[in-house]
Coordinates of C-alpha atoms and ligand atoms in Angstrom, one line a residue:
M14 CA -14.2 -16.3 12.0
T15 CA -13.6 -12.9 12.1
R16 CA -10.5 -11.5 10.5
Y17 CA -8.3 -8.2 11.8
V18 CA -6.6 -6.6 8.8
L19 CA -4.4 -4.2 9.6
I20 CA -3.4 -1.3 6.7
T21 CA -1.0 1.2 6.8
G22 CA -1.6 4.5 4.7
A23 CA -5.4 4.1 4.7
T24 CA -6.3 7.5 5.1
S25 CA -6.0 7.9 1.0
G26 CA -6.2 5.9 -2.2
I27 CA -5.2 2.4 -2.3
G28 CA -5.1 2.0 1.6
K29 CA -8.5 3.6 2.0
A30 CA -10.4 1.5 -1.1
M31 CA -8.9 -1.6 0.9
A32 CA -10.3 -0.5 4.0
Y33 CA -13.7 -0.3 2.6
A34 CA -13.2 -3.5 0.9
F35 CA -12.0 -5.7 3.6
A36 CA -15.0 -4.3 5.6
K37 CA -17.8 -4.6 3.3
N38 CA -16.4 -8.3 3.6
R39 CA -16.8 -8.4 6.6
D40 CA -13.4 -8.2 7.9
Q41 CA -12.4 -5.7 11.0
V42 CA -10.0 -2.9 9.4
I43 CA -7.2 -1.5 11.9
L44 CA -6.6 1.8 9.7
T45 CA -3.5 3.7 10.3
G46 CA -1.2 6.7 9.1
R47 CA -0.3 10.2 9.9
R48 CA -3.5 12.4 9.1
V49 CA -5.9 11.1 12.6
E50 CA -8.7 13.4 11.3
K51 CA -9.1 11.3 8.0
L52 CA -8.9 8.1 10.5
Q53 CA -11.6 9.2 12.3
E54 CA -13.6 10.2 9.3
I55 CA -13.5 6.5 7.7
Q56 CA -13.3 4.6 10.8
A57 CA -17.3 6.5 11.6
D58 CA -17.9 6.2 7.8
I59 CA -16.8 2.5 7.6
T60 CA -18.8 1.5 11.0
E61 CA -22.1 3.1 9.5
K62 CA -21.9 1.9 6.1
Y63 CA -21.2 -1.8 7.2
G64 CA -22.1 -2.3 11.2
V65 CA -18.3 -3.9 11.4
E66 CA -16.0 -2.9 13.9
A67 CA -13.2 -0.4 12.7
F68 CA -10.3 0.3 14.9
Y69 CA -7.7 3.1 14.0
Y70 CA -4.5 4.1 15.2
Q71 CA -2.3 7.1 14.0
M72 CA 1.5 6.1 13.2
D73 CA 3.9 7.3 11.3
V74 CA 5.6 4.6 9.4
T75 CA 9.1 6.4 9.5
N76 CA 9.0 6.6 13.2
A77 CA 10.7 3.5 14.0
A78 CA 9.9 4.2 18.3
E79 CA 6.7 5.0 17.4
V80 CA 5.7 1.8 15.3
V81 CA 6.8 -0.3 17.8
A82 CA 4.8 1.3 20.4
V83 CA 1.6 1.7 18.4
C84 CA 2.2 -2.2 17.3
Q85 CA 2.4 -3.4 20.3
Q86 CA -0.7 -1.2 21.9
M87 CA -2.5 -3.0 18.8
L88 CA -1.6 -6.4 19.7
A89 CA -2.9 -5.9 23.4
D90 CA -5.7 -4.4 22.3
L91 CA -7.1 -6.9 19.7
P92 CA -7.3 -10.9 19.7
Q93 CA -4.8 -11.1 16.6
I94 CA -3.5 -9.8 13.2
D95 CA -4.7 -11.9 10.6
I96 CA -3.4 -9.5 7.7
L97 CA -0.8 -7.0 7.3
V98 CA -1.1 -4.5 4.0
N99 CA 2.2 -2.9 3.8
N100 CA 0.4 0.2 1.3
A101 CA 2.0 3.2 3.0
G102 CA 4.3 4.7 0.5
L103 CA 5.1 7.5 -1.4
A104 CA 7.2 9.5 -4.7
L105 CA 8.6 12.4 -4.1
G106 CA 9.9 14.3 -7.0
L107 CA 10.9 13.1 -10.5
E108 CA 14.4 14.2 -11.4
K109 CA 17.4 13.1 -12.9
F110 CA 19.2 11.4 -9.9
H111 CA 21.9 13.8 -10.2
N112 CA 19.9 16.2 -9.6
Y113 CA 17.6 14.8 -7.0
D114 CA 16.4 16.4 -3.8
V115 CA 18.5 14.2 -1.6
A116 CA 15.8 14.9 1.6
D117 CA 13.3 13.5 -1.2
M118 CA 15.6 10.5 -1.7
V119 CA 15.9 9.8 1.8
T120 CA 12.3 10.1 2.9
M121 CA 11.1 7.8 0.2
L122 CA 13.5 5.0 1.6
D123 CA 12.3 5.8 4.8
T124 CA 9.0 5.4 4.1
N125 CA 8.7 2.6 1.5
V126 CA 11.6 0.7 2.9
K127 CA 12.3 1.0 6.1
G128 CA 9.0 1.7 7.4
L129 CA 7.7 -1.7 6.0
L130 CA 10.4 -3.0 8.0
Y131 CA 9.6 -1.7 11.1
V132 CA 6.1 -2.4 11.0
T133 CA 6.3 -6.0 9.8
R134 CA 9.1 -6.5 12.3
Q135 CA 6.7 -6.0 15.0
I136 CA 3.5 -7.8 13.7
L137 CA 5.1 -10.9 11.9
P138 CA 6.3 -12.7 15.2
S139 CA 2.6 -12.7 16.8
M140 CA 2.0 -14.2 12.7
V141 CA 4.7 -16.8 14.1
E142 CA 3.9 -17.6 17.3
R143 CA -0.1 -18.1 15.8
D144 CA 1.2 -20.2 12.8
Q145 CA -1.1 -18.2 10.7
G146 CA -1.2 -14.7 8.4
H147 CA -0.8 -13.3 5.5
V148 CA 1.9 -10.4 4.9
I149 CA 0.5 -8.4 1.8
N150 CA 3.4 -5.7 0.3
I151 CA 2.4 -3.4 -2.1
G152 CA 5.0 -3.1 -4.4
S153 CA 4.9 -1.2 -8.1
T154 CA 5.7 -1.7 -11.9
A155 CA 8.4 0.6 -10.8
G156 CA 9.9 -2.0 -9.0
I157 CA 10.1 -4.1 -12.3
Y158 CA 11.1 -1.3 -14.8
A159 CA 13.0 1.7 -13.7
Y160 CA 11.9 4.7 -15.4
A161 CA 13.4 8.2 -16.1
G162 CA 13.5 10.2 -13.1
A163 CA 12.4 7.7 -10.7
A164 CA 15.7 5.9 -9.8
V165 CA 15.4 5.9 -6.1
Y166 CA 11.7 5.4 -6.0
A167 CA 11.8 2.3 -8.3
A168 CA 14.7 1.3 -6.0
T169 CA 12.5 1.1 -2.8
K170 CA 9.3 -0.6 -5.1
S171 CA 12.2 -3.4 -6.3
A172 CA 13.2 -3.7 -2.4
V173 CA 10.0 -4.0 -1.5
K174 CA 9.6 -7.0 -4.2
V175 CA 12.9 -8.9 -2.7
L176 CA 12.0 -8.4 1.1
S177 CA 8.5 -10.1 0.2
D178 CA 10.5 -12.8 -1.2
G179 CA 12.9 -13.0 1.4
I180 CA 10.0 -13.2 4.5
R181 CA 8.1 -15.9 2.5
I182 CA 11.7 -17.8 2.6
D183 CA 12.2 -17.4 6.2
T184 CA 8.4 -18.2 7.2
I185 CA 8.2 -21.5 4.6
D186 CA 7.7 -23.7 7.7
K187 CA 4.6 -21.3 9.0
N188 CA 0.8 -21.3 7.6
I189 CA 2.1 -17.5 6.6
K190 CA 1.5 -16.0 2.9
V191 CA 3.6 -13.4 1.6
T192 CA 2.4 -11.5 -1.7
T193 CA 3.6 -8.6 -3.5
I194 CA 0.9 -6.6 -5.3
Q195 CA 2.6 -4.5 -8.2
P196 CA 0.0 -1.7 -9.6
G197 CA 0.8 0.3 -12.7
I198 CA -0.7 3.7 -13.2
V199 CA -3.4 4.3 -10.4
E200 CA -5.4 7.4 -10.0
T201 CA -5.0 8.8 -6.6
D202 CA -3.3 11.5 -4.6
F203 CA 0.0 9.8 -5.5
S204 CA 1.0 12.3 -8.2
Q205 CA -0.3 15.1 -6.3
V206 CA 2.4 14.2 -3.4
R207 CA 5.1 13.4 -5.6
F208 CA 4.9 17.3 -7.1
H209 CA 4.6 18.5 -3.4
G210 CA 0.9 19.8 -4.2
D211 CA 0.9 20.6 -7.7
K212 CA -2.4 19.5 -8.8
E213 CA -2.4 20.9 -12.7
R214 CA 1.2 19.0 -12.8
A215 CA -0.6 16.1 -11.1
A216 CA -3.1 15.8 -13.3
T217 CA -1.0 15.5 -16.8
V218 CA -0.3 12.2 -15.2
Y219 CA -3.6 11.0 -15.9
Q220 CA -4.4 12.5 -19.4
G221 CA -5.3 10.6 -22.3
I222 CA -5.2 7.2 -20.3
E223 CA -7.9 5.6 -18.4
A224 CA -6.1 4.8 -15.4
L225 CA -7.0 2.2 -12.7
Q226 CA -8.7 3.2 -9.8
A227 CA -7.8 2.5 -6.1
E228 CA -10.9 0.7 -5.8
D229 CA -9.4 -2.0 -8.6
I230 CA -6.4 -2.5 -6.7
A231 CA -8.5 -3.1 -3.1
Q232 CA -10.5 -5.7 -5.3
S233 CA -7.4 -7.4 -6.4
V234 CA -5.6 -7.5 -2.6
L235 CA -9.0 -8.8 -1.6
F236 CA -9.3 -12.0 -4.4
V237 CA -5.6 -12.6 -2.8
A238 CA -6.7 -12.3 0.7
N239 CA -9.8 -14.7 0.0
Q240 CA -7.8 -17.8 -1.4
P241 CA -8.1 -20.8 0.3
R242 CA -5.3 -22.1 3.1
H243 CA -3.0 -24.1 0.9
V244 CA -3.3 -21.1 -2.0
Q245 CA -0.3 -18.8 -1.8
I246 CA -0.2 -15.9 -4.4
S247 CA 3.4 -14.7 -4.5
D248 CA 3.2 -12.0 -6.4
M249 CA 0.3 -10.0 -8.4
T250 CA 0.9 -7.3 -11.1
I251 CA -2.0 -5.1 -12.2
M252 CA -1.6 -2.4 -15.5
A253 CA -3.7 -0.4 -16.9
T254 CA -5.2 -1.7 -20.5
K255 CA -2.9 0.5 -22.3
Q256 CA 0.1 0.4 -20.2
A257 CA 2.6 -1.9 -21.1
T258 CA 5.5 -1.6 -18.5
G259 CA 5.8 1.0 -15.6
F260 CA 6.1 3.8 -17.9
M261 CA 5.0 2.6 -21.3
I262 CA 1.6 4.0 -21.9
H263 CA -0.7 4.8 -24.8
R264 CA -2.3 8.2 -24.3
E265 CA -5.2 9.2 -26.4
R266 CA -4.1 12.9 -27.8
E267 CA -7.0 15.3 -27.8
D268 CA -8.1 16.0 -31.3
H269 CA -7.5 19.9 -32.1
S270 CA -8.5 20.2 -35.9
Ligands
LIG13 P1 -2.0 7.9 -1.7 O1 -1.0 9.2 -1.6 O2 -3.0 8.3 -2.2 O3 -1.8 7.7 0.0 C1 -0.6 7.4 0.2 C2 -1.2 6.7 1.6 O4 0.3 6.7 2.3 C3 -1.6 7.9 2.3 O5 -2.7 7.0 3.4 C4 -1.0 8.3 3.4 O6 -0.9 8.4 4.4 C5 0.4 7.2 3.9 N1 1.5 7.6 3.7 C6 2.1 8.1 3.9 N2 3.8 8.5 4.1 C7 3.2 7.4 5.4 C8 3.8 7.7 6.8 N3 5.4 8.3 7.0 N4 3.5 6.9 7.5 C9 2.5 6.4 7.4 N5 1.5 6.4 6.3 C10 2.2 7.3 5.4 O7 -1.1 7.0 -2.7 P2 -1.6 5.7 -3.2 O8 -3.0 5.4 -2.9 O9 -1.2 5.8 -4.8 O10 -0.4 4.8 -2.7 C11 -0.5 4.0 -1.8 C12 0.7 2.9 -2.2 O11 0.4 2.4 -3.6 C13 2.1 3.6 -2.2 O12 3.3 2.6 -1.5 C14 2.5 3.7 -3.5 O13 3.8 3.5 -3.6 C15 1.6 2.3 -4.2 N6 1.7 2.5 -5.4 C16 1.1 3.5 -6.2 C17 0.8 3.6 -7.4 C18 -0.1 4.6 -8.3 O14 0.1 5.0 -9.2 N7 -0.9 5.6 -7.2 C19 0.9 2.4 -8.5 C20 1.7 1.3 -7.9 C21 2.3 1.7 -6.6 P3 -0.7 10.0 5.7 O15 -0.7 11.2 4.8 O16 -2.4 10.3 6.2 O17 0.2 9.7 6.5
LIG14 C1 3.3 4.3 -8.8 C2 3.4 4.2 -10.4 O1 4.6 4.2 -12.5 O2 4.3 6.1 -11.2 O3 4.3 3.6 -8.4 O4 5.9 4.5 -10.4 S1 4.8 4.8 -11.5

């Protein structure tokens, strides 16, 4: 049976890679994000490449009223939503807590935590009603291991993990799976966004290590989503081979001798 997969933050990085991976798997993908031109571009490309239907809806997950309106529109337009991937998220800044820009702190909370709540609160009731569904939340190794300059980002990702666990408990009597995916270092636009567009600084994050690619996470998510009905993967942590904890990374240095 055709599955409908709703992905938040599908315009870039991990979300975009998941859209392609699910479409290649013959699932119908529902792309969301703020940048409508990117959504249109990806929708057209997916349709051309895989011949499956792809849908898009512009949706800023921090805007509670917009999330209600857009999610209700999706539920009216589509037969059902089988899989919800809460992926939209970001880090802003990398500073000691006492120096942190408060607006950046609030945006992380609004996006990574409140955004996930708004979307899930709209979509989950339809899964409960159908007694079927899968919520996949993108956490982070930062949610397990706090690191310097990232107290708030780490806290938001820790919240993602605990919210997943709580939702899993609340839906225990339903055929609903809840999974937290916790990636380590993945080379995407994440660091450019974190450093407010500073590409040079962002590039240093991925120097000297073979970081994970968005496609690696997409394949892990697809694996989780393709398990038989009785198998629920609750958590999956994926790191680069030369990464041991959230920020313990072995970097090869350039030889200047
Ligand atoms: P990208 O910056 O490449 O992608 C982030 C996505 O989130 C974009 O599609 C963006 O879309 C969307 N987004 C951001 N804010 C909003 C918003 N307010 N409303 C809707 N969509 C929004 O980064 P990644 O692909 O790396 O990040 C995806 C997820 O993975 C995030 O939750 C991140 O925390 C997590 N993660 C990333 C890791 C990494 O090392 N890269 C590691 C662990 C977890 P648009 O701008 O169009 O709205
Ligand atoms: C993103 C990965 O280690 O930069 O969640 O926080 S990290």
